[in-house]
Coordinates of N, CA and C in Angstrom, one line a residue:
X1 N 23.6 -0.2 -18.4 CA 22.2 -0.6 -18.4 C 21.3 0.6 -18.2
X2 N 20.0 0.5 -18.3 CA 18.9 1.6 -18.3 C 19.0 2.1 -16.7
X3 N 19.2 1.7 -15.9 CA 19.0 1.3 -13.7 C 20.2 2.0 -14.1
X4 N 21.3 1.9 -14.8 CA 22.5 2.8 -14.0 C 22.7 3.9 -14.8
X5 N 22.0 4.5 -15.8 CA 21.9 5.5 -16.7 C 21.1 6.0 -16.1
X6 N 19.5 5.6 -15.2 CA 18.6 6.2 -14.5 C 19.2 6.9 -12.7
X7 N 20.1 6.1 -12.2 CA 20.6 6.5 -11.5 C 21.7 7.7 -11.8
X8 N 22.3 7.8 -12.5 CA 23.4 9.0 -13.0 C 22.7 10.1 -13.3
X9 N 21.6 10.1 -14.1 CA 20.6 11.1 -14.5 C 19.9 11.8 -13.2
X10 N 19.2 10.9 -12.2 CA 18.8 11.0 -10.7 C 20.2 12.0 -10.1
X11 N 21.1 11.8 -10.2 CA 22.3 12.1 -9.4 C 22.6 13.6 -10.0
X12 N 22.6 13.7 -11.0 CA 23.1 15.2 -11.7 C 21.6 15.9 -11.9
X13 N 20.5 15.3 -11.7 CA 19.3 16.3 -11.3 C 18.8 16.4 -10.1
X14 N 19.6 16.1 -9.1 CA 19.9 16.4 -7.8 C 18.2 15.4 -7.2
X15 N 18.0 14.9 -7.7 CA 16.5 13.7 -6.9 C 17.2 13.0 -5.9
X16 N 16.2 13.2 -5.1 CA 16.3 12.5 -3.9 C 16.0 11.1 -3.5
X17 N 15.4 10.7 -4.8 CA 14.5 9.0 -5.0 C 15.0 8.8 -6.1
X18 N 14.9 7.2 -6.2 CA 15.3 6.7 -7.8 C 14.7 5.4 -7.2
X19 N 13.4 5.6 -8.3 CA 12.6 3.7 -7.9 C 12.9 3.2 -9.1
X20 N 13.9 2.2 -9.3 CA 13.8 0.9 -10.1 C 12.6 0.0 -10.3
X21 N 11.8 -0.3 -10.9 CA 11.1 -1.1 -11.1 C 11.5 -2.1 -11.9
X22 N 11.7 -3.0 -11.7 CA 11.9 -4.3 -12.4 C 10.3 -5.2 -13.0
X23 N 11.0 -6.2 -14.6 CA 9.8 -6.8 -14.5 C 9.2 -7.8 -13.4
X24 N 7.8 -7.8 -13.5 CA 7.1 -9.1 -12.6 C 7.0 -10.2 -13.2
X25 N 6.8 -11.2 -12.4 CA 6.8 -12.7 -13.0 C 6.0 -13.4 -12.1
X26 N 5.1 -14.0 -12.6 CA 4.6 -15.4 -11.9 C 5.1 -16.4 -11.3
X27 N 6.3 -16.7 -11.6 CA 7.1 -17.5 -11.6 C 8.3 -17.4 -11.2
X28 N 9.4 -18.1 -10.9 CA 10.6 -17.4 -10.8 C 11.5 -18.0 -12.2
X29 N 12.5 -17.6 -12.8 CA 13.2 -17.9 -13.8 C 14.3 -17.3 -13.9
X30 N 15.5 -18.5 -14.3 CA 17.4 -18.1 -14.1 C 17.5 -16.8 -14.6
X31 N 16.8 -16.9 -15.9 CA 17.3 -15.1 -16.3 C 16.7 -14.0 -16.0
X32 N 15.6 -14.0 -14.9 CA 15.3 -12.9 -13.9 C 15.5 -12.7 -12.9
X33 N 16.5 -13.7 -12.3 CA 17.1 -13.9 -11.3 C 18.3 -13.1 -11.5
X34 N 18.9 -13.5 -12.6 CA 20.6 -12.8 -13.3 C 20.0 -11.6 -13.0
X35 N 19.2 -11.4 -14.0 CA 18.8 -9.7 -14.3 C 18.6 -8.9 -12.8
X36 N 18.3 -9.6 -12.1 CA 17.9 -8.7 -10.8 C 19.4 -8.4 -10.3
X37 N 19.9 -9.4 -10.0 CA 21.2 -10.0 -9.4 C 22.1 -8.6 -9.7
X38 N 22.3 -8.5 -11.5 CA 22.8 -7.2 -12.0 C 22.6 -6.3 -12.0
X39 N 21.0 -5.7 -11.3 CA 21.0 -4.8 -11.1 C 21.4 -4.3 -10.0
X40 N 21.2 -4.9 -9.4 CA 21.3 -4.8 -7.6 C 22.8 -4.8 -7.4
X41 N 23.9 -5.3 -8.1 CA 25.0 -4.9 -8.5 C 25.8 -3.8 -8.8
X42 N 24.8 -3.4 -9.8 CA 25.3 -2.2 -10.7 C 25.0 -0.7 -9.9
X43 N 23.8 -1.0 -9.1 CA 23.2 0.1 -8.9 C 23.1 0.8 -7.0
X44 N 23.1 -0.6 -6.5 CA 23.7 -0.5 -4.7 C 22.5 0.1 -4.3
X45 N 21.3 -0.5 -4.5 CA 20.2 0.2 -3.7 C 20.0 -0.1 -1.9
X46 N 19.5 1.5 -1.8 CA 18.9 1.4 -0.1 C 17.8 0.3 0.1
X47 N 17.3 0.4 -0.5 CA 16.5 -0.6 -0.9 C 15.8 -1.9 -2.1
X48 N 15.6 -2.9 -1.1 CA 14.8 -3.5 -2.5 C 13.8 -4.5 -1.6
X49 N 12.8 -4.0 -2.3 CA 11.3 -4.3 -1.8 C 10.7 -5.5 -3.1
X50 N 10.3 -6.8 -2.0 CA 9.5 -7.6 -3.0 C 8.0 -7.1 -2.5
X51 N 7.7 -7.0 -4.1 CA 5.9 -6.8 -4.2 C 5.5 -7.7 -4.7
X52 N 4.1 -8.5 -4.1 CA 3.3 -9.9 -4.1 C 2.1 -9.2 -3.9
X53 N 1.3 -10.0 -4.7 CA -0.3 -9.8 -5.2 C -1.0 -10.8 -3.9
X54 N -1.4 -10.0 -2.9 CA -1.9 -10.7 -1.8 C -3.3 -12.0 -2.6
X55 N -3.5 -11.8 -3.4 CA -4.4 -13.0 -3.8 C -3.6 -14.5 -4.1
X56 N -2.3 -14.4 -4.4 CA -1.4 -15.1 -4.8 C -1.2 -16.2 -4.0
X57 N -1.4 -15.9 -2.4 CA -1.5 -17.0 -1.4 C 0.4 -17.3 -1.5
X58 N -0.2 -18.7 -1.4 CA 1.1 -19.3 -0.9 C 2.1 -19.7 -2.4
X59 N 1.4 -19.6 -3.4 CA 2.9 -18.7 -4.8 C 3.3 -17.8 -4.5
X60 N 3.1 -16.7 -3.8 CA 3.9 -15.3 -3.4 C 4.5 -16.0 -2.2
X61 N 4.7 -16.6 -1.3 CA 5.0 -16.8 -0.7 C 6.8 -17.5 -0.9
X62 N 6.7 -18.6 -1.7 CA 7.3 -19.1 -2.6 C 8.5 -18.8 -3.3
X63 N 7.5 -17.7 -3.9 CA 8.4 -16.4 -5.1 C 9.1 -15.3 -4.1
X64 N 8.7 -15.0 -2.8 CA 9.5 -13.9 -1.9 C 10.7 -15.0 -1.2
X65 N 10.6 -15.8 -1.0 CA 11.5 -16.6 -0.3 C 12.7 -16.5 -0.9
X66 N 12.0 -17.1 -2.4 CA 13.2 -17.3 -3.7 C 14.0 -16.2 -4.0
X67 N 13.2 -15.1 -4.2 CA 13.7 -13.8 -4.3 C 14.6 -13.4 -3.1
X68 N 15.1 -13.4 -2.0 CA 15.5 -13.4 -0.5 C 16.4 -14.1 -0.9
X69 N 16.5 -14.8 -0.9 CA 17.9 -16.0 -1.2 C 18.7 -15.6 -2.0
X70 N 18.3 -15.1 -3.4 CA 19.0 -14.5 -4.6 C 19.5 -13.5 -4.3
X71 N 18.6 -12.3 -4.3 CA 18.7 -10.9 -4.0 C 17.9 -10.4 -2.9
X72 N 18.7 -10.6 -2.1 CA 18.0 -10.3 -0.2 C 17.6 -9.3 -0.4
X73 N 16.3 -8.9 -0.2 CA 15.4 -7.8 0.3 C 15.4 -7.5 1.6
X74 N 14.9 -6.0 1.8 CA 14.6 -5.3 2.8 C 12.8 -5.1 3.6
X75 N 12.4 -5.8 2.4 CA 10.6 -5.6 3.0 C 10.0 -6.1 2.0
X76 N 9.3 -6.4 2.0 CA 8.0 -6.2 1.1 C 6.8 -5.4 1.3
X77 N 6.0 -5.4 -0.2 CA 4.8 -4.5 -0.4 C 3.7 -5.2 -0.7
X78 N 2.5 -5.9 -0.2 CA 1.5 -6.9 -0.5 C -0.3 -5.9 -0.9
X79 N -0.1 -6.3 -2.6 CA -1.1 -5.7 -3.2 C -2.1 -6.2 -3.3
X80 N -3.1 -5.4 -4.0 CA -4.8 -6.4 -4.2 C -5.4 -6.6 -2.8
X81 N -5.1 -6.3 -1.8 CA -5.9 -6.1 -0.3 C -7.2 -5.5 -0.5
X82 N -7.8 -5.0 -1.5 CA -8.9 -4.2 -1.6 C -9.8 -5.2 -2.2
X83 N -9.5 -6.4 -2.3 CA -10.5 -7.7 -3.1 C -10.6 -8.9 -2.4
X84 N -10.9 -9.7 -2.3 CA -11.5 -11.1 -1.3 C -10.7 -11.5 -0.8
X85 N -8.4 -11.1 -1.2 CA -7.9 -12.0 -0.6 C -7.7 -10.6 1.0
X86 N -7.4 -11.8 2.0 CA -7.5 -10.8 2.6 C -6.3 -10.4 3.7
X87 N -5.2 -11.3 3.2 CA -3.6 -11.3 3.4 C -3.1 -11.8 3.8
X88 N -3.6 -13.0 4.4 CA -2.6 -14.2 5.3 C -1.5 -14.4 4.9
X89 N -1.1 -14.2 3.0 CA 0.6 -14.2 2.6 C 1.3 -13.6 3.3
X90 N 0.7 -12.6 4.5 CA 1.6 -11.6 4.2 C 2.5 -11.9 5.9
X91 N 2.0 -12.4 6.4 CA 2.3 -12.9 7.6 C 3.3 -14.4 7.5
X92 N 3.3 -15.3 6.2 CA 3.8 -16.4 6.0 C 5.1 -15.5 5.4
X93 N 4.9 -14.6 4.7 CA 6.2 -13.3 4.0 C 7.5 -13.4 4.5
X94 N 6.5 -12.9 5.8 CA 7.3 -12.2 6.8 C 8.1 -13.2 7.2
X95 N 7.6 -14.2 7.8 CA 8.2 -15.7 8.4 C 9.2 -16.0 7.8
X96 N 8.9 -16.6 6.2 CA 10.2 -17.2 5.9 C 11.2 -16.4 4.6
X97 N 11.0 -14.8 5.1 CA 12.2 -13.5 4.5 C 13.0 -13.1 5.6
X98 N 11.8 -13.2 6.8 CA 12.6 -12.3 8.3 C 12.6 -10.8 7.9
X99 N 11.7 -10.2 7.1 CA 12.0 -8.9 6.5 C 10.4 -8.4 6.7
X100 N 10.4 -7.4 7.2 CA 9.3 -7.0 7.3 C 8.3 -5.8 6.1
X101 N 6.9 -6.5 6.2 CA 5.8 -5.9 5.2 C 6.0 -4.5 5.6
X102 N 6.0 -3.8 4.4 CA 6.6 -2.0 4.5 C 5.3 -1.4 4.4
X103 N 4.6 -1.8 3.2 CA 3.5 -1.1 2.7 C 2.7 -2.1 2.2
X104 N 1.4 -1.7 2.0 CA 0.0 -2.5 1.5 C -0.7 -1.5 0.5
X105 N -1.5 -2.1 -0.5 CA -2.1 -1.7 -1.8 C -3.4 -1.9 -1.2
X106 N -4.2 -1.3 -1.4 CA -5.4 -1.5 -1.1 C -6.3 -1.0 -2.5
X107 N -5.6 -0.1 -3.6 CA -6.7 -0.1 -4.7 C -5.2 0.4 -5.8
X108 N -5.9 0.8 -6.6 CA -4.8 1.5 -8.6 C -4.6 2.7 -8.0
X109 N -4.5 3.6 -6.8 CA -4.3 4.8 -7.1 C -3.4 4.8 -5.9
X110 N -2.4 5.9 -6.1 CA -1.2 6.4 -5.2 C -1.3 7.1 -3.9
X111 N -2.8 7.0 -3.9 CA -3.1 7.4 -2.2 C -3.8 6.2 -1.9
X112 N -3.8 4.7 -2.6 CA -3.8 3.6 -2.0 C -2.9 2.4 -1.8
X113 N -1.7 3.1 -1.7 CA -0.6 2.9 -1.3 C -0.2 3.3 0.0
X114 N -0.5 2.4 1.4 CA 0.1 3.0 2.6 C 0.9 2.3 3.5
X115 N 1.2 2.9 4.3 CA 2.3 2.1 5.3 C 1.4 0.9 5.7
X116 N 2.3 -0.3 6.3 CA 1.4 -1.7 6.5 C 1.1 -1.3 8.3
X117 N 0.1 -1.9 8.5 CA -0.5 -1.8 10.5 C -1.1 -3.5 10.5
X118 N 0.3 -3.9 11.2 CA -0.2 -5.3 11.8 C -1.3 -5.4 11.9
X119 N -1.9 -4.3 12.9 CA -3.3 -4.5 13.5 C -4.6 -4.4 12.7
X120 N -4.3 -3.4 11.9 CA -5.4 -3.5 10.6 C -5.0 -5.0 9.7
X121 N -4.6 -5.7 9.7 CA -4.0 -6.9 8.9 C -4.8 -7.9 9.5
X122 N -4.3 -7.6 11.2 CA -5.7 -8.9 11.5 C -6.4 -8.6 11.7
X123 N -7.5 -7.3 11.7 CA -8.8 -7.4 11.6 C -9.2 -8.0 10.6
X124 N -8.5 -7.2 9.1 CA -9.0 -8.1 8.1 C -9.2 -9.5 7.8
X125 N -8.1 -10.3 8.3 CA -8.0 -11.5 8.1 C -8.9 -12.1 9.1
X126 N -9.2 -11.7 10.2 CA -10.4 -12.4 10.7 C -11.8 -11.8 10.6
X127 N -12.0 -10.9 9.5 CA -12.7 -10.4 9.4 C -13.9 -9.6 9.9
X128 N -13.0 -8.7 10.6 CA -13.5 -7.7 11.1 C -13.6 -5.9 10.8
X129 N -13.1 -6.0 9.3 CA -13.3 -4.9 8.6 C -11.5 -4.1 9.2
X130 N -11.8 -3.2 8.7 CA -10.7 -2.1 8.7 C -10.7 -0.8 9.3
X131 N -10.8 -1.1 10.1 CA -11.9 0.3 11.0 C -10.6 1.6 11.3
X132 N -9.1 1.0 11.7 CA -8.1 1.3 11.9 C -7.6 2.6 10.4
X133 N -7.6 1.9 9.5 CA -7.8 3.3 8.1 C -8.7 3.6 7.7
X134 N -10.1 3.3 8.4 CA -11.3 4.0 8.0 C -11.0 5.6 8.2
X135 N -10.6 5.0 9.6 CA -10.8 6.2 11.0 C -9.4 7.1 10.3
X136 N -8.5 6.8 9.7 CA -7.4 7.4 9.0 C -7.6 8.3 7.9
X137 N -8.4 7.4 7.1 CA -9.0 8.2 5.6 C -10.1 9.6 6.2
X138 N -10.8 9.3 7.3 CA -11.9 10.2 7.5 C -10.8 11.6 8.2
X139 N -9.9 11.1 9.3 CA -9.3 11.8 9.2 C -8.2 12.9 8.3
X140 N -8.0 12.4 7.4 CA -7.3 13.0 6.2 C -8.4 14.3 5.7
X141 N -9.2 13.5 5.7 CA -10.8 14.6 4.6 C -11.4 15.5 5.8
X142 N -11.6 15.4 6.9 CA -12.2 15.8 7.8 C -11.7 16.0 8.7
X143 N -11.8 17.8 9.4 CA -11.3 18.2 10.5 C -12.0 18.2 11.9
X144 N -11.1 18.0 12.5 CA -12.3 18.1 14.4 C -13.3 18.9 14.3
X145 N -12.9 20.3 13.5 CA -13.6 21.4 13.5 C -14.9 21.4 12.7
X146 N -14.5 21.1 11.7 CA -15.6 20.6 10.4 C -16.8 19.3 10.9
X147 N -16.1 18.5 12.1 CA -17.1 17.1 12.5 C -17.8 17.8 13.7
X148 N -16.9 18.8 14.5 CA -18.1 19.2 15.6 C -19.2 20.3 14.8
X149 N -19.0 20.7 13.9 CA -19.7 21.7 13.4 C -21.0 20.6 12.6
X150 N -20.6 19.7 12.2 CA -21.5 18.5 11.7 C -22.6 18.2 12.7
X151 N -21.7 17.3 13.9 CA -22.6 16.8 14.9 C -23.3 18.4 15.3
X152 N -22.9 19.3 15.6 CA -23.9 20.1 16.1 C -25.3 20.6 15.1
X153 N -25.0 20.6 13.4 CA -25.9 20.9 12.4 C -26.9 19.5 12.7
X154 N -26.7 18.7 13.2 CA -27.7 17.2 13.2 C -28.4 17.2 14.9
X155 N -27.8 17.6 15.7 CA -28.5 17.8 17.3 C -29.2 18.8 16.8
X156 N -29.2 20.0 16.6 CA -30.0 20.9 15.8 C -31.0 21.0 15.2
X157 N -30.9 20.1 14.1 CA -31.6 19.3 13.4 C -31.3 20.9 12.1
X158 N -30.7 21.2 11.8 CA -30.2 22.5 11.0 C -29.3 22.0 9.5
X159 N -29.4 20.6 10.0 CA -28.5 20.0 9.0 C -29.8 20.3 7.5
X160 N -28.7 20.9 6.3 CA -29.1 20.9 5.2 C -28.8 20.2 3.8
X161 N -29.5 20.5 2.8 CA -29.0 19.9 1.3 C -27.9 19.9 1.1
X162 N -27.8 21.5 1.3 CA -26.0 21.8 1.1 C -25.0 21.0 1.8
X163 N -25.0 21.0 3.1 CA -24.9 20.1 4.4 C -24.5 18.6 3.5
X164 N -25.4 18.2 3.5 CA -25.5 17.1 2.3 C -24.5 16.4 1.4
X165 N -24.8 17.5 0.9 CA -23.8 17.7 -0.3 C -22.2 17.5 -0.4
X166 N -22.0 18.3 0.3 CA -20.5 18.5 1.4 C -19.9 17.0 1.8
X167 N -21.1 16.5 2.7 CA -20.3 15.3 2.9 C -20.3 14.2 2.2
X168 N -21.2 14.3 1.3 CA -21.5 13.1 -0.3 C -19.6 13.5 -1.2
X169 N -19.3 14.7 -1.1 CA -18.0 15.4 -1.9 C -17.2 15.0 -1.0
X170 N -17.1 15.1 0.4 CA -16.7 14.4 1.2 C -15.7 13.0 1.1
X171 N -17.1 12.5 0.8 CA -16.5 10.4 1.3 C -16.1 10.2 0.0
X172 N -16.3 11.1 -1.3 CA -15.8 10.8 -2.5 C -14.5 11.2 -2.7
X173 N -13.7 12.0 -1.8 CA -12.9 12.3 -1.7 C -11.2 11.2 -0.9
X174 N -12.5 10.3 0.1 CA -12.2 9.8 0.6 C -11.7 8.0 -0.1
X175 N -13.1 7.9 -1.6 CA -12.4 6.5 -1.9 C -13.8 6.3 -2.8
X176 N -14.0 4.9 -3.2 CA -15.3 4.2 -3.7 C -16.1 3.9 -2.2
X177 N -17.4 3.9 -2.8 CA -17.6 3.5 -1.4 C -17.9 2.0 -1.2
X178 N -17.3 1.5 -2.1 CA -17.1 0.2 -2.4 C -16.4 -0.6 -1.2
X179 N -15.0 0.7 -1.4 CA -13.7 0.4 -0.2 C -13.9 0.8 0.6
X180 N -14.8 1.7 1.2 CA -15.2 2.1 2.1 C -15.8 1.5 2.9
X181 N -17.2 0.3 2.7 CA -17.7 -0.5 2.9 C -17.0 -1.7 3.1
X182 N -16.0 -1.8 2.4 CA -15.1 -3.0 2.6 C -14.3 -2.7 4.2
X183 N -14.5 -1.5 4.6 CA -13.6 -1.7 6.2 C -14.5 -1.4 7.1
X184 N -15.7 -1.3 6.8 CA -16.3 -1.6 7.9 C -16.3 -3.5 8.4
X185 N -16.6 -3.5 10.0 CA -16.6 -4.9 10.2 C -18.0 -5.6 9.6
X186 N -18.3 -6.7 9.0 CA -19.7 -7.5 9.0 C -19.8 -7.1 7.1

């Protein structure tokens, strides 16, 4: 198969990762069940992560269960967190896989891809914004050194265009400010 020809290739180019991706389905069905079944066979992964479209509700819920039964997973990944749904699947997931949420999607790009934080999960869900990876992303873009040199250009009142500017390149750095706005609370 392609999963055990990608793994042998992985092995004699000395990689250290080999992500299988399988197709997705809406639905569950016997011959993507087989297909999984044989790969997970063929290929003996460290892992295998079910990924559910957190808008999915309680069909992802459903489909991970089914999936667990068939081909027992080790976690799941709950996507689409960056739009109205705001993840309660992912806590019913958990419940009836016993496998815990690994990572969360919060947008299309590979630095919105991060580890899961219970506690950012129920802010969101009771809607209290995300304040937990706000305070993470600002950290990534922004040093202690670079924020007290901020706060002191604005006590000052020395703050400039350029000043400005910087941190406009900044928070762009950081995301849309779409998603941005989406973790604040209110």
């Amino acid at each position: 198969t392609v999963a055990v020809k990608a793994k042998e290739l992985a092995k004699l180019e000395h990689h250290d990762l080999l992500i299988i991706d399988t197709a997705g389905r809406l639905h569950i069905d016997e011959d993507l069940m087989v297909q999984l079944e044989q790969v997970k066979d063929a290929t003996h992964p460290h892992e295998v992560l079910f990924v559910a479209n957190a808008a999915l509700g309680q069909d992802a819920v459903n489909t991970a269960a089914t999936f667990n039964n068939r081909v027992p997973i080790t976690g799941s990944i709950l996507t689409m967190l960056d739009g109205n749904a705001r993840g309660g699947a992912a806590i019913s997931i958990r419940e009836v896989t016993g496998k815990p949420l690994k990572f969360e999607g919060v947008g299309e790009k590979i630095d919105d891809l991060r580890s899961f934080s219970p506690q950012s999960m129920a802010h969101r869900i009771l809607g209290m914004g995300d304040t937990i990876n706000l305070v993470r992303k600002a950290e990534e873009h922004l040093s202690e050194k670079d924020a007290e040199n901020l706060e002191k250009k604005l006590r000052d009142a020395s703050f400039t265009y350029t000043d400005y500017l910087k941190q406009i390149g900044m928070v762009k750095k950081m995301g849309s400010l779409k998603g941005l706005l989406s973790m604040i609370p209110g």
